[in-house]
Tab-separated table of C-alpha atoms and ligand atoms in Angstrom:
chain	number	residue	atom	x	y	z
A	213	MET	CA	23.361	-66.969	-49.999
A	214	SER	CA	24.440	-66.642	-53.651
A	215	ARG	CA	23.856	-62.947	-54.362
A	216	VAL	CA	25.700	-60.132	-52.604
A	217	ILE	CA	23.546	-57.170	-51.538
A	218	GLU	CA	24.880	-53.655	-52.028
A	219	VAL	CA	24.396	-51.452	-48.969
A	220	GLY	CA	24.893	-47.816	-48.037
A	221	VAL	CA	26.056	-46.258	-44.777
A	222	LEU	CA	24.560	-42.948	-43.662
A	223	GLY	CA	26.832	-41.136	-41.221
A	224	ALA	CA	29.750	-43.250	-42.440
A	225	THR	CA	32.371	-40.849	-41.096
A	226	GLY	CA	31.293	-40.993	-37.427
A	227	MET	CA	32.248	-43.345	-34.621
A	228	VAL	CA	29.456	-45.823	-35.370
A	229	GLY	CA	29.833	-45.289	-39.135
A	230	GLN	CA	33.436	-46.487	-38.904
A	231	GLN	CA	32.329	-49.510	-36.921
A	232	PHE	CA	29.826	-50.247	-39.717
A	233	LEU	CA	32.622	-50.239	-42.265
A	234	ALA	CA	34.652	-52.571	-40.049
A	235	GLN	CA	31.683	-54.933	-39.570
A	236	LEU	CA	30.837	-54.952	-43.273
A	237	ALA	CA	34.394	-55.545	-44.534
A	238	ASN	CA	34.355	-59.130	-45.858
A	239	HIS	CA	30.707	-59.620	-44.881
A	240	PRO	CA	29.417	-62.670	-46.765
A	241	TRP	CA	26.062	-61.063	-47.711
A	242	PHE	CA	26.486	-57.267	-47.701
A	243	ARG	CA	28.894	-55.039	-49.616
A	244	PRO	CA	29.128	-51.316	-48.715
A	245	THR	CA	29.145	-49.416	-52.016
A	246	TRP	CA	27.816	-46.018	-50.901
A	247	LEU	CA	29.117	-43.915	-47.995
A	248	ALA	CA	27.297	-40.716	-47.082
A	249	ALA	CA	27.688	-38.007	-44.450
A	250	SER	CA	27.040	-34.294	-43.936
A	251	GLU	CA	27.818	-31.364	-46.234
A	252	ARG	CA	31.051	-30.985	-44.272
A	253	SER	CA	32.307	-34.304	-45.690
A	254	GLU	CA	30.451	-34.504	-49.005
A	255	GLY	CA	32.668	-34.746	-52.083
A	256	LYS	CA	35.830	-35.403	-50.032
A	257	ARG	CA	37.912	-38.577	-49.957
A	258	TYR	CA	36.900	-40.589	-46.877
A	259	GLY	CA	40.463	-40.345	-45.548
A	260	GLU	CA	40.229	-36.551	-45.797
A	261	ALA	CA	36.742	-36.281	-44.273
A	262	ALA	CA	37.320	-38.645	-41.356
A	263	ALA	CA	40.301	-39.806	-39.322
A	264	TRP	CA	40.101	-43.598	-38.745
A	265	ARG	CA	39.623	-44.054	-35.013
A	266	LEU	CA	39.229	-47.820	-34.580
A	267	ALA	CA	42.024	-50.208	-33.683
A	268	GLY	CA	43.552	-51.836	-36.764
A	269	ALA	CA	43.786	-50.591	-40.340
A	270	PRO	CA	40.674	-49.351	-42.150
A	271	PRO	CA	39.175	-51.811	-44.658
A	272	ASP	CA	40.923	-51.863	-48.061
A	273	GLY	CA	40.074	-48.965	-50.303
A	274	VAL	CA	37.907	-47.088	-47.772
A	275	LEU	CA	40.205	-44.092	-47.376
A	276	ASP	CA	40.006	-43.342	-51.129
A	277	ARG	CA	36.236	-43.608	-51.447
A	278	VAL	CA	34.376	-40.370	-52.085
A	279	VAL	CA	31.853	-39.421	-49.393
A	280	GLU	CA	28.443	-38.779	-50.968
A	281	SER	CA	25.642	-36.434	-50.046
A	282	ALA	CA	22.950	-38.075	-47.880
A	283	THR	CA	20.281	-37.712	-50.557
A	284	PRO	CA	17.270	-40.072	-50.458
A	285	GLY	CA	16.659	-42.191	-53.541
A	286	VAL	CA	20.293	-42.176	-54.679
A	287	GLY	CA	22.136	-44.969	-52.849
A	288	PRO	CA	21.380	-48.691	-52.531
A	289	ARG	CA	17.985	-49.862	-51.293
A	290	LEU	CA	19.402	-51.102	-47.971
A	291	VAL	CA	21.035	-48.346	-45.921
A	292	PHE	CA	22.493	-48.565	-42.444
A	293	SER	CA	22.113	-45.332	-40.480
A	294	ALA	CA	24.695	-43.992	-38.032
A	295	LEU	CA	23.340	-40.465	-38.347
A	296	ASP	CA	23.504	-37.979	-35.567
A	297	ALA	CA	20.138	-37.910	-33.770
A	298	SER	CA	19.719	-34.195	-34.529
A	299	VAL	CA	19.158	-35.070	-38.207
A	300	ALA	CA	18.265	-38.783	-38.172
A	301	GLY	CA	14.513	-38.347	-37.592
A	302	ASP	CA	13.742	-36.421	-40.775
A	303	LEU	CA	16.483	-37.931	-42.945
A	304	GLU	CA	15.651	-41.546	-42.144
A	305	ARG	CA	11.969	-40.874	-42.778
A	306	ALA	CA	12.840	-39.290	-46.140
A	307	PHE	CA	14.925	-42.352	-47.051
A	308	ALA	CA	12.069	-44.696	-46.111
A	309	GLU	CA	9.623	-42.561	-48.117
A	310	ALA	CA	11.971	-42.838	-51.108
A	311	GLY	CA	11.869	-46.652	-50.887
A	312	HIS	CA	14.984	-47.476	-48.852
A	313	VAL	CA	15.100	-50.068	-46.111
A	314	VAL	CA	16.688	-48.077	-43.266
A	315	VAL	CA	18.365	-50.091	-40.520
A	316	SER	CA	19.026	-47.437	-37.903
A	317	ASN	CA	21.032	-46.863	-34.754
A	318	ALA	CA	19.545	-43.514	-33.957
A	319	ARG	CA	16.987	-42.970	-31.220
A	320	ASN	CA	14.432	-41.016	-33.276
A	321	HIS	CA	12.107	-43.793	-34.531
A	322	ARG	CA	12.691	-46.426	-31.828
A	323	LEU	CA	9.442	-45.780	-30.001
A	324	ASP	CA	7.261	-45.388	-33.096
A	325	ALA	CA	4.521	-47.982	-32.619
A	326	ALA	CA	4.990	-49.185	-36.220
A	327	VAL	CA	8.787	-49.531	-36.011
A	328	PRO	CA	10.459	-52.679	-34.668
A	329	LEU	CA	13.052	-52.034	-31.949
A	330	LEU	CA	15.052	-55.207	-32.314
A	331	VAL	CA	17.517	-57.312	-30.391
A	332	PRO	CA	17.313	-60.384	-32.615
A	333	GLU	CA	18.003	-62.919	-29.858
A	334	VAL	CA	15.259	-61.370	-27.697
A	335	ASN	CA	12.401	-60.215	-29.922
A	336	ALA	CA	12.897	-61.341	-33.527
A	337	ASP	CA	9.110	-61.733	-33.718
A	338	HIS	CA	8.727	-57.913	-33.473
A	339	LEU	CA	9.644	-57.849	-37.187
A	340	SER	CA	5.938	-58.572	-37.643
A	341	LEU	CA	5.322	-54.830	-36.994
A	342	LEU	CA	6.609	-54.267	-40.522
A	343	GLU	CA	3.406	-55.840	-41.875
A	344	GLY	CA	1.503	-52.754	-40.799
A	345	GLN	CA	4.289	-50.181	-41.138
A	346	ARG	CA	3.790	-49.312	-44.797
A	347	ALA	CA	0.054	-48.918	-44.361
A	348	ALA	CA	0.399	-46.936	-41.141
A	349	ARG	CA	3.183	-44.591	-42.295
A	350	GLY	CA	2.743	-44.609	-46.084
A	351	TRP	CA	6.454	-45.194	-46.753
A	352	LYS	CA	7.576	-47.156	-49.821
A	353	GLY	CA	10.513	-48.424	-47.793
A	354	LEU	CA	10.911	-49.521	-44.174
A	355	ILE	CA	12.578	-48.483	-40.918
A	356	VAL	CA	13.937	-50.924	-38.366
A	357	THR	CA	15.905	-49.786	-35.309
A	358	ASN	CA	18.269	-51.172	-32.720
A	359	PRO	CA	18.237	-49.911	-29.137
A	360	ASN	CA	20.457	-47.560	-27.245
A	361	CYS	CA	23.860	-49.143	-26.539
A	362	SER	CA	23.198	-49.643	-22.798
A	363	THR	CA	19.720	-51.029	-23.424
A	364	VAL	CA	21.046	-53.807	-25.678
A	365	VAL	CA	23.298	-55.092	-22.899
A	366	LEU	CA	20.531	-54.873	-20.307
A	367	THR	CA	17.812	-56.534	-22.392
A	368	MET	CA	20.049	-59.438	-23.336
A	369	ALA	CA	20.807	-60.066	-19.668
A	370	LEU	CA	17.157	-59.637	-18.615
A	371	ALA	CA	15.589	-61.699	-21.410
A	372	PRO	CA	16.238	-65.100	-19.738
A	373	LEU	CA	14.814	-63.726	-16.470
A	374	ARG	CA	11.365	-63.224	-18.004
A	375	ALA	CA	10.840	-66.905	-17.272
A	376	PHE	CA	11.066	-66.070	-13.530
A	377	ASP	CA	8.435	-63.332	-13.728
A	378	LEU	CA	10.740	-60.325	-13.938
A	379	ARG	CA	9.135	-57.514	-11.927
A	380	THR	CA	11.661	-54.778	-11.133
A	381	CYS	CA	15.140	-53.809	-12.295
A	382	LEU	CA	17.627	-51.300	-10.897
A	383	VAL	CA	20.565	-50.657	-13.222
A	384	THR	CA	23.614	-48.427	-12.867
A	385	THR	CA	25.766	-48.085	-15.965
A	386	LEU	CA	29.482	-47.316	-16.346
A	387	GLN	CA	29.619	-46.197	-19.960
A	388	ALA	CA	32.624	-45.913	-22.252
A	389	VAL	CA	33.667	-42.650	-23.901
A	390	SER	CA	33.221	-44.067	-27.443
A	391	GLY	CA	29.498	-44.009	-26.683
A	392	ALA	CA	29.579	-40.225	-26.947
A	393	GLY	CA	30.900	-40.234	-30.540
A	394	TYR	CA	33.927	-38.190	-31.576
A	395	PRO	CA	35.299	-35.860	-30.205
A	396	GLY	CA	32.764	-36.684	-27.485
A	397	VAL	CA	33.610	-35.851	-23.874
A	398	PRO	CA	36.638	-33.536	-23.428
A	399	SER	CA	39.657	-35.376	-21.979
A	400	TYR	CA	39.907	-32.806	-19.178
A	401	ASP	CA	36.392	-33.774	-18.047
A	402	ILE	CA	36.730	-37.562	-18.164
A	403	LEU	CA	40.330	-38.495	-17.255
A	404	GLY	CA	40.538	-39.597	-13.626
A	405	ASN	CA	36.845	-38.891	-13.273
A	406	VAL	CA	33.287	-40.261	-13.347
A	407	ILE	CA	30.465	-38.138	-14.777
A	408	PRO	CA	27.082	-39.020	-13.249
A	409	PHE	CA	24.966	-37.683	-16.118
A	410	ILE	CA	24.382	-38.681	-19.753
A	411	SER	CA	21.635	-36.624	-21.296
A	412	GLY	CA	18.459	-38.623	-22.023
A	413	GLU	CA	20.149	-41.971	-21.386
A	414	GLU	CA	18.236	-43.053	-18.280
A	415	GLU	CA	14.870	-42.388	-19.897
A	416	LYS	CA	15.904	-44.367	-23.016
A	417	ILE	CA	16.968	-47.399	-20.977
A	418	GLU	CA	13.799	-47.330	-18.874
A	419	VAL	CA	11.366	-47.247	-21.788
A	420	GLU	CA	13.225	-49.097	-24.584
A	421	THR	CA	13.789	-52.111	-22.326
A	422	ARG	CA	10.038	-52.472	-21.798
A	423	LYS	CA	9.293	-52.291	-25.542
A	424	ILE	CA	11.951	-54.889	-26.420
A	425	LEU	CA	10.871	-57.334	-23.711
A	426	GLY	CA	7.217	-56.790	-24.595
A	427	ALA	CA	4.882	-58.831	-26.780
A	428	ALA	CA	4.143	-57.856	-30.389
A	429	GLY	CA	0.537	-58.184	-31.514
A	430	GLY	CA	-1.986	-56.684	-33.908
A	431	GLU	CA	-2.052	-53.381	-31.994
A	432	GLY	CA	1.739	-53.000	-31.870
A	433	VAL	CA	3.831	-53.951	-28.840
A	434	ALA	CA	2.353	-54.472	-25.378
A	435	PHE	CA	5.222	-53.211	-23.240
A	436	HIS	CA	6.617	-55.606	-20.632
A	437	PRO	CA	5.401	-54.644	-17.132
A	438	VAL	CA	8.910	-54.645	-15.586
A	439	VAL	CA	9.634	-51.395	-13.735
A	440	VAL	CA	13.145	-50.185	-14.628
A	441	SER	CA	15.079	-47.508	-12.764
A	442	ALA	CA	18.364	-46.512	-14.424
A	443	SER	CA	21.315	-44.388	-13.283
A	444	THR	CA	23.916	-43.704	-15.943
A	445	THR	CA	27.552	-42.619	-15.652
A	446	ARG	CA	30.381	-41.958	-18.107
A	447	VAL	CA	33.741	-43.459	-17.106
A	448	PRO	CA	37.260	-43.290	-18.600
A	449	VAL	CA	36.984	-46.543	-20.576
A	450	ILE	CA	37.393	-46.530	-24.370
A	451	ASP	CA	34.918	-49.291	-25.374
A	452	GLY	CA	32.431	-51.321	-23.353
A	453	HIS	CA	29.469	-50.414	-21.201
A	454	THR	CA	29.450	-52.190	-17.819
A	455	GLU	CA	26.165	-52.416	-15.906
A	456	SER	CA	25.417	-53.252	-12.284
A	457	VAL	CA	21.953	-54.835	-12.311
A	458	SER	CA	19.591	-55.825	-9.465
A	459	VAL	CA	16.293	-57.552	-10.143
A	460	ALA	CA	13.151	-58.550	-8.270
A	461	LEU	CA	11.411	-61.672	-9.570
A	462	GLY	CA	7.921	-63.023	-9.009
A	463	THR	CA	9.173	-66.606	-8.572
A	464	ARG	CA	11.978	-67.962	-6.390
A	465	PRO	CA	14.729	-69.377	-8.631
A	466	SER	CA	18.027	-70.535	-7.125
A	467	ALA	CA	21.382	-69.142	-8.287
A	468	ASP	CA	21.798	-72.354	-10.307
A	469	ASP	CA	18.441	-71.830	-12.008
A	470	ILE	CA	19.493	-68.328	-13.075
A	471	ARG	CA	22.937	-69.499	-14.183
A	472	GLN	CA	21.297	-72.199	-16.282
A	473	ALA	CA	18.923	-69.668	-17.809
A	474	PHE	CA	21.883	-67.432	-18.761
A	475	ASP	CA	23.762	-70.440	-20.176
A	476	ALA	CA	20.814	-71.755	-22.167
A	477	PHE	CA	19.926	-68.359	-23.659
A	478	ARG	CA	19.875	-68.540	-27.478
A	479	GLY	CA	17.726	-66.913	-30.125
A	480	LEU	CA	16.710	-67.070	-33.751
A	481	PRO	CA	20.105	-65.720	-34.971
A	482	GLN	CA	21.836	-68.787	-33.494
A	483	GLU	CA	19.158	-71.126	-34.853
A	484	LEU	CA	19.463	-69.622	-38.341
A	485	GLY	CA	23.277	-69.441	-38.176
A	486	LEU	CA	23.318	-65.735	-39.125
A	487	PRO	CA	26.838	-64.552	-40.002
A	488	SER	CA	27.154	-62.055	-37.114
A	489	ALA	CA	25.426	-64.220	-34.487
A	490	PRO	CA	27.747	-65.159	-31.608
A	491	PRO	CA	27.515	-68.847	-30.647
A	492	LYS	CA	26.652	-67.926	-27.044
A	493	PRO	CA	25.006	-64.512	-26.906
A	494	LEU	CA	25.298	-64.437	-23.100
A	495	LEU	CA	28.471	-65.747	-21.543
A	496	TYR	CA	28.622	-66.153	-17.752
A	497	LEU	CA	32.133	-65.783	-16.313
A	498	ASP	CA	32.831	-67.518	-13.004
A	499	ALA	CA	35.874	-65.471	-11.959
A	500	PRO	CA	34.836	-63.140	-9.127
A	501	ASN	CA	36.403	-60.085	-10.787
A	502	ARG	CA	34.776	-60.370	-14.238
A	503	PRO	CA	33.452	-59.167	-16.619
A	504	GLN	CA	35.910	-56.344	-17.325
A	505	PRO	CA	35.919	-54.156	-20.448
A	506	ARG	CA	39.650	-54.576	-21.048
A	507	PHE	CA	39.468	-58.366	-21.225
A	508	ASP	CA	35.913	-59.236	-22.187
A	509	VAL	CA	34.529	-56.547	-24.482
A	510	GLY	CA	35.833	-58.073	-27.724
A	511	ARG	CA	34.502	-61.623	-27.363
A	512	ASP	CA	33.169	-63.013	-30.655
A	513	GLY	CA	33.997	-59.772	-32.402
A	514	GLY	CA	32.194	-57.759	-29.713
A	515	MET	CA	28.808	-59.471	-30.222
A	516	THR	CA	28.755	-61.458	-26.953
A	517	VAL	CA	27.402	-59.923	-23.756
A	518	THR	CA	29.306	-61.172	-20.703
A	519	VAL	CA	27.694	-61.509	-17.283
A	520	GLY	CA	29.107	-62.389	-13.885
A	521	ARG	CA	29.022	-61.939	-10.118
A	522	LEU	CA	25.521	-63.313	-9.701
A	523	ARG	CA	24.678	-63.018	-6.003
A	524	PRO	CA	21.686	-62.442	-3.723
A	525	CYS	CA	20.523	-58.851	-3.336
A	526	LYS	CA	19.378	-57.753	0.132
A	527	VAL	CA	17.010	-55.146	-1.298
A	528	LEU	CA	15.631	-56.899	-4.398
A	529	ASP	CA	16.259	-60.619	-5.126
A	530	TRP	CA	19.409	-61.035	-7.247
A	531	LYS	CA	22.201	-58.835	-8.561
A	532	PHE	CA	24.917	-59.264	-11.195
A	533	PHE	CA	27.125	-57.385	-13.663
A	534	ALA	CA	26.765	-57.309	-17.451
A	535	LEU	CA	29.098	-55.910	-20.110
A	536	GLY	CA	28.752	-55.319	-23.851
A	537	HIS	CA	30.635	-53.571	-26.643
A	538	ASN	CA	28.745	-50.315	-27.170
A	539	THR	CA	29.687	-49.577	-30.791
A	540	VAL	CA	29.475	-53.238	-31.900
A	541	ARG	CA	26.711	-55.084	-29.964
A	542	GLY	CA	25.261	-51.720	-28.986
A	543	ALA	CA	25.313	-50.153	-32.450
A	544	ALA	CA	26.834	-51.258	-35.777
A	545	GLY	CA	27.015	-54.999	-35.068
A	546	ALA	CA	23.441	-54.894	-33.755
A	547	ALA	CA	22.210	-53.219	-36.944
A	548	VAL	CA	24.077	-55.657	-39.186
A	549	LEU	CA	22.528	-58.559	-37.257
A	550	ASN	CA	19.102	-56.917	-37.698
A	551	ALA	CA	19.662	-56.718	-41.459
A	552	GLU	CA	20.802	-60.356	-41.549
A	553	LEU	CA	17.616	-61.343	-39.754
A	554	MET	CA	15.544	-59.307	-42.238
A	555	GLN	CA	17.289	-60.998	-45.147
A	556	ALA	CA	16.753	-64.460	-43.619
A	557	ARG	CA	13.062	-63.622	-43.082
A	558	GLY	CA	12.525	-62.312	-46.639
A	559	TRP	CA	12.197	-58.595	-45.783
A	560	LEU	CA	14.976	-57.571	-48.178
A	561	ASP	CA	13.588	-59.436	-51.210
B	774	NAP	N1	28.607	-44.311	-30.169
B	774	NAP	C1	27.824	-45.276	-29.696
B	774	NAP	O1	28.233	-46.129	-28.881
B	774	NAP	C2	26.378	-45.380	-30.150
B	774	NAP	C3	25.671	-46.508	-29.760
B	774	NAP	C4	24.345	-46.654	-30.168
B	774	NAP	C5	23.771	-45.687	-30.959
B	774	NAP	N2	24.478	-44.576	-31.329
B	774	NAP	C6	23.796	-43.599	-32.198
B	774	NAP	O2	24.378	-43.707	-33.512
B	774	NAP	C7	24.396	-42.436	-34.142
B	774	NAP	C8	25.821	-42.071	-34.513
B	774	NAP	O3	26.607	-41.963	-33.326
B	774	NAP	P1	28.165	-41.655	-33.388
B	774	NAP	O4	28.670	-41.868	-32.022
B	774	NAP	O5	28.798	-42.370	-34.525
B	774	NAP	O6	28.153	-40.053	-33.733
B	774	NAP	P2	29.262	-39.185	-34.489
B	774	NAP	O7	30.617	-39.785	-34.334
B	774	NAP	O8	29.028	-37.810	-34.019
B	774	NAP	O9	28.838	-39.286	-36.069
B	774	NAP	C9	27.688	-38.672	-36.588
B	774	NAP	C10	27.581	-38.920	-38.098
B	774	NAP	O10	26.414	-38.234	-38.583
B	774	NAP	C11	26.797	-37.461	-39.742
B	774	NAP	N3	25.930	-36.304	-39.902
B	774	NAP	C12	25.745	-35.270	-39.033
B	774	NAP	N4	24.877	-34.357	-39.562
B	774	NAP	C13	24.520	-34.828	-40.793
B	774	NAP	C14	23.676	-34.362	-41.836
B	774	NAP	N5	23.015	-33.184	-41.722
B	774	NAP	N6	23.549	-35.094	-42.963
B	774	NAP	C15	24.215	-36.263	-43.090
B	774	NAP	N7	25.048	-36.766	-42.153
B	774	NAP	C16	25.197	-36.067	-41.002
B	774	NAP	C17	28.221	-37.068	-39.476
B	774	NAP	O11	28.855	-36.669	-40.681
B	774	NAP	P3	30.102	-35.627	-40.698
B	774	NAP	O12	31.316	-36.385	-40.255
B	774	NAP	O13	30.158	-35.220	-42.129
B	774	NAP	O14	29.745	-34.508	-39.769
B	774	NAP	C18	28.775	-38.380	-38.903
B	774	NAP	O15	29.056	-39.258	-39.974
B	774	NAP	C19	23.758	-41.451	-33.147
B	774	NAP	O16	22.393	-41.314	-33.461
B	774	NAP	C20	23.980	-42.143	-31.809
B	774	NAP	O17	23.055	-41.734	-30.845
B	774	NAP	C21	25.781	-44.403	-30.959
């Protein structure tokens, strides 16, 4: 691509906002020229408004940039949103009304029938919802969303199993503390502990999964019939959501059939050679004690979902573990891949 596209980041000072800046540093297509956050940060140097909380140095020049007010109509046309959900609904809508293309991480618009909820390897065709979005919502711009961080991991692992008539899924998550933003869960609550409750998370996984795996048509998305039951926990891990998954299938594949389906899984991002697309979006690890967040979360810059321990389930049919980087594949990296897909498909022209 010859021209570089200027982009903005809404919520640039937060946990996911920082991951956006890391993902966009040296991006071949996108250059972040506008960083916005709340009134608390507005007008301050980034380094004053936010402490850098990711491993490694912040991208060059970021700490001296001035944080802007999140005012619609001011920044670049393409804006990535890492806004807190308490404000994202109204603010993102206002940005879309003002003509921005909003590529969002927040939960607020994910289930809007006119808004694509994308995992580009799984449902790139759901971009077709944008055809009707302007007419249905009356916005000059657009909104596209990526799923909840646990849902991304689950849908990538389940997508190849649609071929075996996926019927039922039980999932228990072990979610990292970075998923709660900063300062997130108090250290006294999480160290040496497991918290069996994350507000709203189980409901999000159960419904978002069915939209993503569903079929887009003229009337919106026909949700996939799979029945999902989720239990979510917070564990003392910094980055990486691990998921224990059991599935019931309508056909009778062997373990080899499922392994082959995981291995063969590719999507449009790989076909198009998008800059953030991992070569193998699902990587099966044979070692009996993998995947593990400490060793596997950063594969291909955090964009690969690792799976392992495929074995028969005595209650359903098969069970396995899956792991993904929650602030990369589950948030900022997912949104950047969505924007790359939109650019490749002409939605940013
Ligand atoms: N963490 C994850 O793994 C993850 C994964 C997937 C999706 N998400 C979603 O991504 C979003 C961001 O999550 P996070 O973990 O990065 O949260 P966070 O660390 O709490 O950051 C929230 C950001 O929103 C900004 N903000 C708050 N109120 C605002 C307002 N009125 N106007 C403009 N900006 C405002 C904050 O700015 P100030 O610093 O100025 O307050 C900050 O930049 C949330 O919707 C979350 O649900 C998070």
